[in-house]
Amino acid sequence: MLVATAGHIDHGKTALVRALTGVETDRLPEERARGISIDLGFAYWRPDHGQTIGFVDVPGHERFVRNMLAGVCAVDFALLVVAADDGVMPQSVEHVQILDLLGVARGVVAITKCDRSSLERINAVRDQVHALLAPTVLAGVPIFEVSSVTGTGVAELGEALRTAGRAEAPRPATGHNFRLAIDRAFTVTGVGTVATGTVHSGVLETGARLVLSPRGLETRARGLQSGGQPVSRIQAGERCALNLAGIELGQVHRGDWLLVPEMHAPTSRIEVQLRVLRSVSNALKHDTPVHLHLGTAGLAARVMIPAQAAIPPGGESIVTLALEHPHCAATGDRFVLRDQSGRRLIGGGRVIDPFVTGHRRNQAGRAPVSAALQLPDAAQALAALLAIPEHEVDTRQFERCFNLETGAAQELYRLSHAVLLGSAHTLALPATRVAMIGEQIIETLEAFHRGHPEAGGLTSRALKEKLSAQVSVEAFLILQRELADKRLIVSSGSFVRRAGHRASFSAAERALWQTLLPRLEQRGALAFTARELARDLRSSEAAVKALLYHRRSHGELWRITDERFMLRKQVAALAARAAVLAQEVGGKGFTAAQYRDAIGAGRNLVIQILEFFDSIAVTRRSGDLRRMRPEYELVVGSAAPYVPRAFAVNAKDLFGAK
């Protein structure tokens, strides 16, 4: 069990921890010289050689509240200390508010310095404490009257802590990935960099690979300690020290996280459930700059309130916190907000969605997703997400939200009867919905073939538009591929037909196409005309043109310009190369010159291809730059990115000199 002290400066927190454990938690020379705690202090107590009880001794001065917040981010139990001579003071109030916002619902109160005060004064302070805790989650906790000088009440307080420790339910060690928020870092001669903190979740063994986040530095747990003793394994709820391989001290800071690599996903926008304290003097306005205390970090952020409304004192709202710099969070993490100066407590709450986007959303559509993520556990949240009509669960994001191990996530999907789409299993949909969409795809194709037996099929875009079921482009393309893999449909480029459907071609057309096709495939990015093909094959231009238009109507060719054609699969490959280029240059878009270099073609042809892409909604042009449209694969189909030929190709190479 991990216990955090709380209370005003000079109320005897450090002395009480020393009386209980025999450990001096003031470790800095300045702390000992001034007689106050400045930074976090730690002590471990093993009464009767049983369970270890860890103490986090936090500063009580208002200047060091940021340090106090770093110490209480993962505690199980609070030890509120109030001196009998002073009674409840400003930092007593602020510390209790922080504990309440963080949801620390288990604790005890120690009224200290009772050797200096009368019984009447002690009773008055007891009444103050009752009134302070009454509106919080700590209401009704036991109160002990103690003196660290004479030892009065210390044994009774210690027994209460031992009883609480025995009743403490261990945090689940399995099902969740390892997460630890760093509160201290230092070097040890002959060992290297050491980071300390409390394990939020999961299990870690010596030698495991980790990422120092949000910086993304890879490291390894070279050695572990817990309670001052070397161990080979640590788990949720334990304080520990980790010797980090390949990390310099200057690279580690309080507030950083140590995570398994899969959980490294820094975010700049976090949806949260925020409660504003009743004690604040003014309503919290939209776009207010704040200090966000999350884990052991103190971060600059702005509060983005829906409809730019204000939250009154004592009010609650779902808001987005826009972070100045990306950081790490998970659904359910507790946080505290202070004002921009860092001196005034505003409120706090819990993280709902650490990966909410910055786009304006239809609030009615967002509301059920937000409500699902507020449910008590991942299983309930998944069931609610799958029940939202037309919603698709991004499995990677869901697993990162709830910090789920792969095995635990797979079991949740199984129990919820979800179907995981694609080879990477990145989307989850209810099995009933997947079956319905598959049936609609087949029925739509069959109906089209009945009405248009001469046509080769539908484009993917046209097919999707004909479905009554709403489905994302990504999910539709995955389902289309899976139906093709099952040989229920045939997908050729962006054209789709029902398996078994055959368009009619004459024997002469089939023979001519079989002659042309392998040669056309070699052309790569080179478009062609009917006149060129007819001349090089010594054939009728009219016959070749009729064949090209017939094959175009069946989805095997694109007409790039009025006269030029290209194989549909080559167009898909060129579009895929444009998509790769768009990722390489970032969100700004790419130029025609960059695309020319990427495909190794001449400028005139590149301009024709890009203008064609603009016309069929593969790209969107803005000045001299182009960006890919997210649904481009619906238009041209999926393909491997085009690879330029290593040498020049001309018509004579392909068709032979006659």
XYZ file of C-alpha atoms in Angstrom, residues 2-654:
653
model
C 1.265 3.472 -0.910
C 0.375 6.277 1.516
C 0.701 9.994 0.752
C 0.926 12.568 3.495
C -1.054 15.767 3.010
C -1.309 18.950 4.999
C -0.064 22.470 5.656
C 3.588 23.374 6.080
C 5.045 22.724 9.559
C 2.127 20.551 10.670
C 4.450 17.643 11.372
C 4.107 15.348 8.342
C 7.795 14.437 8.138
C 8.104 13.992 11.906
C 5.068 11.704 11.933
C 6.457 9.530 9.119
C 9.750 9.340 11.034
C 7.908 8.311 14.223
C 6.067 5.561 12.332
C 8.930 4.220 10.225
C 12.172 5.479 11.732
C 13.127 6.950 8.328
C 14.061 10.582 7.710
C 12.384 11.576 4.428
C 13.947 15.035 4.136
C 16.902 14.107 1.937
C 18.004 17.526 0.571
C 20.482 19.655 2.613
C 18.204 22.671 2.155
C 15.267 20.728 3.583
C 17.203 19.775 6.673
C 18.602 23.277 7.102
C 15.195 24.959 6.781
C 13.190 22.225 8.498
C 10.635 21.991 5.701
C 9.990 19.525 2.885
C 10.675 20.946 -0.581
C 10.590 17.853 -2.744
C 9.151 14.377 -2.388
C 10.474 12.113 0.345
C 9.968 8.366 0.596
C 9.969 5.835 3.410
C 9.184 2.115 3.569
C 7.725 0.400 6.591
C 7.406 -3.360 7.056
C 5.572 -3.820 10.341
C 6.071 -7.329 11.718
C 8.024 -8.149 8.513
C 4.720 -8.312 6.667
C 3.333 -6.204 3.853
C 5.378 -3.155 2.867
C 3.688 0.181 3.401
C 5.307 2.975 1.421
C 5.040 6.632 2.427
C 5.281 9.578 0.056
C 6.030 12.625 2.189
C 4.932 15.654 0.171
C 5.744 19.349 0.707
C 3.195 21.452 2.527
C 4.261 24.912 1.346
C 2.040 26.429 -1.351
C 5.137 27.178 -3.469
C 5.767 23.443 -3.788
C 2.253 22.216 -4.579
C 3.503 21.087 -7.997
C 5.848 18.703 -6.161
C 3.005 17.556 -3.942
C 0.904 16.761 -7.026
C 3.711 14.652 -8.471
C 3.728 12.577 -5.280
C 0.030 11.789 -5.021
C -0.688 10.800 -8.636
C -0.710 7.060 -7.946
C -1.286 6.654 -4.215
C -3.778 4.263 -2.637
C -4.263 5.962 0.709
C -4.054 9.451 2.237
C -2.659 10.461 5.615
C -3.995 13.961 6.250
C -2.012 15.777 8.914
C -3.503 18.782 10.758
C -1.679 20.430 13.670
C -3.738 20.972 16.819
C -2.294 24.418 17.424
C -2.943 25.822 13.915
C -5.995 23.802 12.913
C -7.131 23.668 9.279
C -4.971 26.016 7.183
C -4.935 27.016 3.482
C -2.742 24.136 2.341
C -4.843 21.706 4.393
C -7.799 22.800 2.284
C -5.929 22.690 -1.038
C -4.419 19.266 -0.353
C -7.841 17.834 0.510
C -9.298 19.346 -2.665
C -6.502 17.723 -4.687
C -7.062 14.329 -3.059
C -10.784 14.633 -3.761
C -10.209 15.541 -7.427
C -7.812 12.605 -7.792
C -10.376 10.239 -6.269
C -8.251 9.142 -3.290
C -11.140 7.823 -1.187
C -9.273 5.869 1.521
C -7.350 7.500 4.326
C -6.994 8.614 7.925
C -6.445 11.932 9.669
C -3.754 12.610 12.244
C -4.218 15.645 14.505
C -0.589 16.280 15.467
C 1.126 18.274 18.239
C -1.541 17.231 20.704
C 1.071 17.493 23.473
C 0.954 21.287 23.004
C -2.815 21.733 22.968
C -5.754 21.487 25.305
C -8.531 18.937 24.873
C -10.916 21.767 24.023
C -8.620 22.916 21.213
C -8.176 19.373 19.891
C -11.965 18.891 19.770
C -12.356 22.170 17.916
C -9.812 21.055 15.322
C -11.586 17.708 15.034
C -14.791 19.608 14.159
C -12.886 21.644 11.549
C -11.592 18.454 9.959
C -15.063 16.895 9.860
C -16.404 19.995 8.113
C -13.475 20.044 5.655
C -13.891 16.397 4.631
C -17.704 16.248 4.641
C -18.194 17.173 0.927
C -15.297 14.984 -0.282
C -14.623 11.312 -0.946
C -12.693 11.202 2.362
C -15.750 12.024 4.454
C -15.979 9.899 7.598
C -12.402 8.576 7.669
C -10.955 7.828 11.158
C -9.259 10.649 13.077
C -6.336 10.039 15.469
C -4.836 12.386 18.041
C -1.052 11.980 18.047
C 2.218 13.496 19.194
C 5.433 12.643 17.393
C 7.362 13.956 20.395
C 5.751 11.865 23.154
C 4.555 9.001 20.925
C 0.930 9.440 22.000
C -1.437 7.857 19.477
C 1.357 6.794 17.095
C 0.888 3.075 17.813
C -2.872 3.332 17.282
C -2.346 5.193 14.008
C 0.178 2.567 12.919
C -2.274 -0.244 13.645
C -4.938 1.524 11.554
C -2.469 1.729 8.663
C -1.580 -1.953 9.026
C -5.275 -2.874 8.987
C -5.828 -0.747 5.896
C -2.832 -2.384 4.229
C -4.170 -5.863 4.887
C -7.537 -4.837 3.434
C -5.968 -3.231 0.347
C -6.940 -5.126 -2.785
C -3.876 -5.531 -4.994
C -4.053 -3.776 -8.328
C -4.543 -6.208 -11.225
C -1.120 -7.172 -12.547
C -2.295 -8.765 -15.791
C -4.352 -7.510 -18.683
C -2.720 -4.080 -18.785
C 0.640 -2.947 -20.101
C 3.375 -1.584 -17.873
C 3.187 2.174 -17.177
C 5.273 4.188 -14.724
C 5.316 7.961 -14.229
C 8.796 9.166 -13.291
C 9.069 11.394 -10.222
C 12.866 11.355 -9.715
C 15.981 10.640 -11.768
C 19.619 10.511 -10.700
C 22.868 8.717 -11.443
C 24.633 6.065 -9.391
C 28.362 5.627 -9.844
C 29.084 2.408 -11.684
C 25.404 1.859 -12.422
C 24.237 4.778 -14.560
C 20.885 6.514 -14.849
C 18.187 5.545 -12.367
C 14.537 6.642 -12.522
C 11.985 6.176 -9.756
C 8.226 6.213 -9.638
C 5.097 4.257 -8.851
C 3.909 1.553 -11.233
C 0.480 2.601 -12.486
C -0.277 -0.707 -14.165
C 1.118 -3.950 -15.484
C 4.199 -6.000 -14.726
C 7.858 -5.479 -15.618
C 10.754 -7.897 -15.435
C 14.467 -7.208 -15.577
C 15.717 -6.835 -19.133
C 12.384 -5.743 -20.617
C 12.359 -3.206 -23.448
C 10.776 0.164 -22.696
C 10.252 3.574 -24.266
C 10.916 6.843 -22.436
C 7.880 8.846 -23.491
C 6.960 11.370 -24.826
C 10.471 11.691 -26.295
C 10.356 8.192 -27.758
C 13.792 7.091 -26.539
C 14.263 3.327 -26.461
C 15.755 1.805 -23.330
C 15.889 -1.374 -21.284
C 15.278 -2.108 -17.585
C 18.814 -3.190 -16.726
C 18.026 -3.524 -13.013
C 15.066 -3.096 -10.630
C 14.648 -2.204 -6.964
C 11.539 -2.004 -4.820
C 11.464 -0.978 -1.176
C 15.230 -0.535 -1.329
C 15.813 -4.182 -2.306
C 16.893 -5.646 -5.679
C 14.037 -7.503 -7.381
C 13.568 -9.231 -10.717
C 9.925 -8.206 -11.134
C 7.724 -5.266 -10.231
C 3.992 -4.753 -10.671
C 1.122 -2.297 -10.363
C 0.978 -0.332 -7.110
C 4.663 -0.763 -6.203
C 7.216 1.995 -5.960
C 10.413 1.111 -7.716
C 13.735 2.292 -9.082
C 14.834 1.290 -12.581
C 18.366 1.337 -13.940
C 17.890 2.498 -17.544
C 20.253 1.289 -20.252
C 21.378 3.743 -22.929
C 19.782 6.802 -21.302
C 21.671 9.848 -20.032
C 20.483 11.677 -16.924
C 19.798 14.844 -18.913
C 17.324 12.952 -21.084
C 15.064 11.984 -18.155
C 12.685 14.421 -16.473
C 9.967 14.305 -13.855
C 6.713 13.794 -15.713
C 8.125 11.407 -18.311
C 6.581 7.963 -18.642
C 8.243 4.578 -18.959
C 6.029 2.470 -21.210
C 6.035 -0.666 -23.289
C 6.737 0.333 -26.920
C 3.142 -0.328 -28.024
C 1.821 2.336 -25.652
C 4.102 5.120 -26.862
C 1.566 7.429 -28.542
C 1.965 11.060 -27.400
C -1.143 13.158 -27.875
C -1.844 16.884 -28.078
C -5.590 16.848 -27.395
C -7.289 15.029 -24.526
C -11.024 14.800 -23.910
C -11.731 14.924 -20.165
C -14.537 15.110 -17.662
C -13.792 18.309 -15.736
C -15.195 19.452 -12.397
C -14.600 23.064 -11.430
C -14.236 23.721 -7.706
C -16.987 25.659 -5.951
C -14.343 27.808 -4.322
C -13.120 29.442 -7.544
C -14.234 33.030 -7.897
C -15.125 33.121 -11.607
C -16.524 30.820 -14.256
C -13.940 28.950 -16.332
C -14.010 30.370 -19.862
C -13.275 28.775 -23.209
C -9.609 28.860 -24.289
C -8.382 29.596 -20.756
C -4.656 28.796 -20.348
C -4.024 26.413 -17.445
C -1.439 24.186 -15.816
C -2.394 20.532 -16.237
C -1.036 18.091 -13.643
C -1.241 14.607 -15.130
C 0.741 11.726 -13.685
C 3.882 13.391 -12.338
C 3.956 16.025 -15.096
C 3.054 19.688 -15.049
C 1.959 20.745 -18.553
C 0.796 23.950 -20.206
C -2.636 23.546 -21.799
C -5.772 25.365 -22.853
C -9.344 24.419 -21.960
C -11.540 24.045 -25.039
C -15.212 24.073 -24.004
C -17.984 22.932 -26.413
C -19.910 25.846 -27.933
C -17.347 28.099 -26.208
C -19.517 28.091 -23.105
C -18.213 28.862 -19.608
C -18.266 26.422 -16.685
C -19.534 28.021 -13.465
C -17.974 27.372 -10.039
C -19.049 23.890 -8.945
C -20.017 22.950 -12.508
C -18.966 19.946 -14.598
C -18.474 19.533 -18.335
C -16.844 17.378 -20.990
C -14.032 19.502 -22.423
C -10.903 19.105 -24.514
C -7.494 20.015 -23.147
C -5.185 21.241 -25.911
C -1.611 20.614 -24.762
C 1.262 22.922 -25.636
C 3.487 19.880 -26.160
C 2.428 16.248 -26.826
C 2.280 14.000 -23.777
C 0.983 10.571 -22.742
C -2.358 9.696 -21.174
C -4.805 6.815 -20.875
C -8.541 6.615 -20.318
C -9.311 6.856 -16.603
C -6.178 8.812 -15.646
C -6.942 11.437 -12.997
C -5.740 15.037 -13.368
C -5.748 18.414 -11.647
C -5.902 21.895 -13.185
C -4.333 25.038 -11.739
C -4.373 28.521 -13.219
C -1.729 29.833 -15.613
C 0.396 31.151 -12.753
C 0.288 27.741 -11.090
C -0.879 29.269 -7.786
C -4.650 28.737 -7.807
C -6.434 25.384 -7.944
C -9.236 25.344 -10.544
C -10.531 21.791 -10.651
C -9.814 18.340 -12.024
C -11.298 15.071 -13.132
C -10.514 12.066 -15.298
C -9.379 11.441 -18.863
C -12.074 10.141 -21.224
C -10.364 9.979 -24.617
C -6.643 10.737 -24.913
C -6.818 10.727 -28.714
C -9.777 12.992 -29.478
C -9.229 14.788 -32.784
C -9.033 18.519 -33.270
C -11.753 18.554 -35.946
C -15.115 20.079 -35.184
C -17.546 17.262 -34.643
C -21.241 16.774 -34.614
C -21.738 16.774 -30.860
C -24.742 14.455 -31.141
C -22.522 11.927 -32.928
C -19.634 12.344 -30.506
C -21.774 12.072 -27.365
C -22.367 8.273 -27.420
C -18.648 7.599 -28.005
C -17.726 9.827 -25.080
C -20.399 8.193 -22.902
C -19.054 4.717 -23.750
C -15.494 5.667 -22.787
C -16.746 6.895 -19.403
C -17.982 3.434 -18.403
C -16.129 1.705 -15.540
C -14.026 -0.757 -17.527
C -12.834 -1.645 -21.014
C -15.315 -4.514 -21.470
C -18.330 -2.290 -20.830
C -16.839 0.482 -22.967
C -16.265 -1.886 -25.903
C -19.803 -3.268 -25.700
C -21.210 0.269 -25.729
C -18.988 1.354 -28.636
C -20.023 -1.647 -30.720
C -23.680 -0.873 -29.986
C -23.435 2.637 -31.483
C -25.105 2.521 -34.933
C -22.594 2.881 -37.777
C -19.660 3.287 -35.372
C -16.421 1.400 -36.061
C -13.920 0.739 -33.277
C -10.314 1.595 -34.074
C -8.691 -1.300 -32.203
C -5.246 0.282 -31.894
C -6.709 3.422 -30.419
C -9.067 1.483 -28.141
C -6.233 -0.673 -26.792
C -4.067 2.400 -26.203
C -6.940 4.221 -24.487
C -7.333 1.405 -21.973
C -3.662 0.329 -21.984
C -4.646 -3.237 -22.841
C -2.265 -6.111 -23.396
C -2.833 -7.869 -26.724
C -4.158 -11.069 -25.152
C -6.605 -9.209 -22.934
C -7.865 -7.162 -25.871
C -8.377 -10.241 -28.040
C -10.421 -11.868 -25.275
C -12.619 -8.758 -25.023
C -13.253 -8.812 -28.768
C -14.149 -12.504 -28.584
C -16.553 -12.058 -25.697
C -18.227 -9.080 -27.375
C -18.720 -11.005 -30.668
C -16.732 -8.390 -32.580
C -15.242 -9.095 -36.004
C -11.718 -7.771 -36.534
C -11.234 -6.548 -40.082
C -8.074 -6.672 -42.137
C -4.774 -8.453 -41.688
C -3.720 -5.937 -39.034
C -7.111 -6.200 -37.242
C -7.351 -2.418 -37.007
C -11.159 -2.185 -37.063
C -13.765 -3.982 -34.956
C -17.423 -4.196 -35.929
C -20.306 -6.269 -34.557
C -20.517 -9.634 -36.303
C -24.145 -9.014 -37.247
C -23.282 -5.734 -38.962
C -20.377 -7.271 -40.887
C -22.657 -10.042 -42.148
C -25.322 -7.510 -43.167
C -22.845 -5.360 -45.130
C -21.427 -8.439 -46.880
C -24.922 -9.547 -47.883
C -25.726 -6.064 -49.206
C -22.550 -5.997 -51.325
C -23.440 -9.318 -52.971
C -27.130 -8.431 -53.425
C -26.231 -5.047 -54.928
C -23.857 -6.630 -57.450
C -26.396 -9.293 -58.402
C -29.088 -6.656 -58.935
C -26.717 -4.598 -61.089
C -25.789 -7.594 -63.239
C -29.452 -8.431 -63.774
C -30.111 -4.910 -65.003
C -26.852 -4.525 -66.955
C -25.689 -7.955 -68.121
C -23.371 -6.408 -70.709
C -21.386 -4.409 -68.112
C -18.286 -5.744 -66.431
C -19.263 -4.568 -62.941
C -19.424 -1.549 -60.654
C -16.653 0.689 -59.444
C -15.949 0.424 -55.736
C -17.244 3.943 -55.228
C -20.511 3.252 -57.043
C -20.952 -0.007 -55.143
C -20.418 1.670 -51.772
C -22.842 4.460 -52.638
C -25.552 1.921 -53.473
C -25.354 0.260 -50.033
C -28.009 1.272 -47.525
C -25.607 0.462 -44.670
C -23.239 3.278 -43.757
C -19.641 2.093 -43.621
C -16.260 3.845 -43.709
C -14.041 3.687 -46.768
C -11.454 1.672 -44.848
C -13.947 -0.909 -43.591
C -15.650 -1.179 -46.986
C -12.365 -1.854 -48.804
C -11.385 -4.472 -46.223
C -14.754 -6.216 -46.546
C -14.502 -6.062 -50.325
C -11.070 -7.725 -50.220
C -12.274 -10.397 -47.796
C -15.256 -11.231 -50.012
C -12.866 -11.453 -52.966
C -10.584 -13.764 -50.967
C -13.600 -16.001 -50.347
C -14.278 -15.925 -54.115
C -17.749 -14.513 -53.613
C -16.902 -11.457 -55.706
C -14.117 -10.545 -58.131
C -12.243 -7.276 -57.705
C -10.167 -5.954 -60.595
C -8.649 -2.594 -59.790
C -11.568 -0.480 -58.646
C -14.122 -2.559 -60.594
C -16.109 -5.202 -58.738
C -18.357 -7.966 -60.077
C -20.123 -11.000 -58.677
C -18.136 -14.199 -58.996
C -19.349 -16.114 -62.050
C -20.452 -13.032 -63.994
C -18.826 -12.802 -67.440
C -19.129 -9.926 -69.874
C -19.389 -10.901 -73.545
C -16.485 -10.278 -75.935
C -16.072 -11.571 -79.466
C -13.327 -14.062 -80.263
C -11.502 -11.384 -82.269
C -11.642 -8.938 -79.348
C -10.374 -11.543 -76.907
C -7.470 -12.464 -79.223
C -6.497 -8.839 -79.787
C -6.664 -8.079 -76.060
C -4.505 -11.084 -75.217
C -1.909 -9.754 -77.641
C -2.072 -6.234 -76.226
C -2.278 -6.868 -72.496
C 1.272 -8.098 -71.726
C 2.750 -5.299 -73.785
C 0.600 -2.672 -72.110
C 1.624 -3.968 -68.699
C 5.239 -3.217 -69.555
C 4.517 0.431 -70.294
C 4.251 1.420 -66.642
C 3.470 5.135 -66.435
C 3.339 5.557 -70.235
C -0.169 6.245 -71.514
C -1.162 5.125 -75.026
C -3.580 5.970 -77.823
C -5.613 3.781 -80.129
C -3.717 5.222 -83.099
C -0.323 4.242 -81.602
C -1.467 0.709 -80.876
C -3.103 0.261 -84.282
C -0.018 1.505 -86.120
C 2.421 -0.667 -84.175
C 0.217 -3.768 -84.458
C -0.661 -3.052 -88.111
C -4.303 -3.271 -87.143
C -7.413 -1.221 -87.739
C -7.549 1.905 -85.561
C -11.325 1.585 -85.401
C -11.080 -1.990 -84.135
C -8.479 -1.058 -81.527
C -10.476 1.982 -80.398
C -13.641 -0.124 -80.088
C -11.728 -2.663 -78.020
C -10.281 0.027 -75.728
C -13.685 1.608 -75.085
C -15.252 -1.809 -74.540
C -12.535 -2.759 -72.035
C -12.842 0.669 -70.419
C -16.555 0.102 -69.838
C -15.661 -3.157 -68.106
C -13.201 -1.466 -65.763
C -9.889 -2.575 -67.226
C -8.765 0.804 -68.588
C -8.878 4.478 -67.633
C -9.074 7.237 -70.220
C -6.449 9.737 -69.033
C -7.111 12.406 -71.688
C -9.467 12.556 -74.651
C -7.260 10.147 -76.585
C -4.869 8.529 -74.083
C -5.562 5.407 -72.029
C -3.820 3.514 -69.228
C -4.394 0.168 -67.589
C -6.525 0.525 -64.471
C -4.011 -1.352 -62.321
C -1.233 0.982 -63.499
C -3.347 3.982 -62.510
C -3.880 2.411 -59.082
C -0.120 1.897 -58.705
C 0.581 5.514 -59.704
C -2.018 6.722 -57.174
C -0.452 4.550 -54.479
C 2.940 6.118 -55.268
C 1.381 9.562 -54.926
C 0.014 8.520 -51.523
C 3.495 7.439 -50.409
C 4.922 10.757 -51.613
C 2.202 12.645 -49.719
C 3.234 10.864 -46.507
C 6.902 11.599 -47.174
C 6.370 15.354 -47.564
C 3.909 15.644 -44.674
C 0.615 17.524 -44.669
C 1.759 20.406 -46.878
C 1.209 18.539 -50.154
C 3.504 17.644 -53.036
C 4.432 19.400 -56.264
C 4.314 18.147 -59.832
C 8.127 18.195 -59.888
C 8.294 15.974 -56.811
C 5.852 13.527 -58.375
C 7.802 13.586 -61.652
C 10.934 12.547 -59.770
C 9.007 9.873 -57.870
C 7.704 8.097 -60.989
C 10.541 8.937 -63.396
C 8.268 10.262 -66.165
C 8.329 13.343 -68.365
C 6.748 16.600 -67.242
C 3.925 16.633 -69.825
C 2.813 13.122 -68.913
C 3.040 13.913 -65.190
C 0.797 16.961 -65.641
C -1.721 14.824 -67.556
C -1.732 12.176 -64.821
C -2.112 14.704 -62.002
C -4.891 16.600 -63.766
C -6.628 13.268 -64.316
C -6.225 12.459 -60.604
C -7.760 15.845 -59.784
C -10.717 15.152 -62.059
C -11.558 11.740 -60.558
C -11.085 12.876 -56.907
C -7.844 11.044 -56.199
C -6.033 14.301 -55.404
C -7.084 17.788 -54.356
C -5.146 20.693 -55.864
C -4.339 23.896 -53.992
C -2.139 26.207 -56.041
C 0.973 24.271 -57.025
C 0.443 21.621 -54.333
C -1.652 18.474 -54.267
C -2.940 16.398 -51.369
C -4.388 12.899 -51.478
C -8.085 12.482 -50.838
C -8.685 9.924 -48.061
C -11.110 7.897 -50.184
C -8.832 7.644 -53.247
C -8.716 3.806 -53.094
C -12.476 3.716 -53.663
C -11.857 5.450 -56.975
C -8.852 3.591 -58.385
C -8.547 0.520 -56.193
C -5.674 -0.762 -54.071
C -2.236 -1.526 -55.475
C 1.425 -1.616 -54.571
C 3.113 1.766 -55.208
C 4.478 2.243 -58.718
C 8.215 1.583 -59.132
C 9.874 3.433 -62.066
C 11.587 1.360 -64.711
C 15.367 1.516 -64.616
C 15.616 2.342 -68.291
C 13.687 4.269 -70.904
C 10.911 2.491 -72.736
C 9.563 3.448 -76.127
C 6.958 2.040 -78.464
C 9.554 0.249 -80.598
C 10.842 -1.624 -77.503
C 7.336 -2.755 -76.641
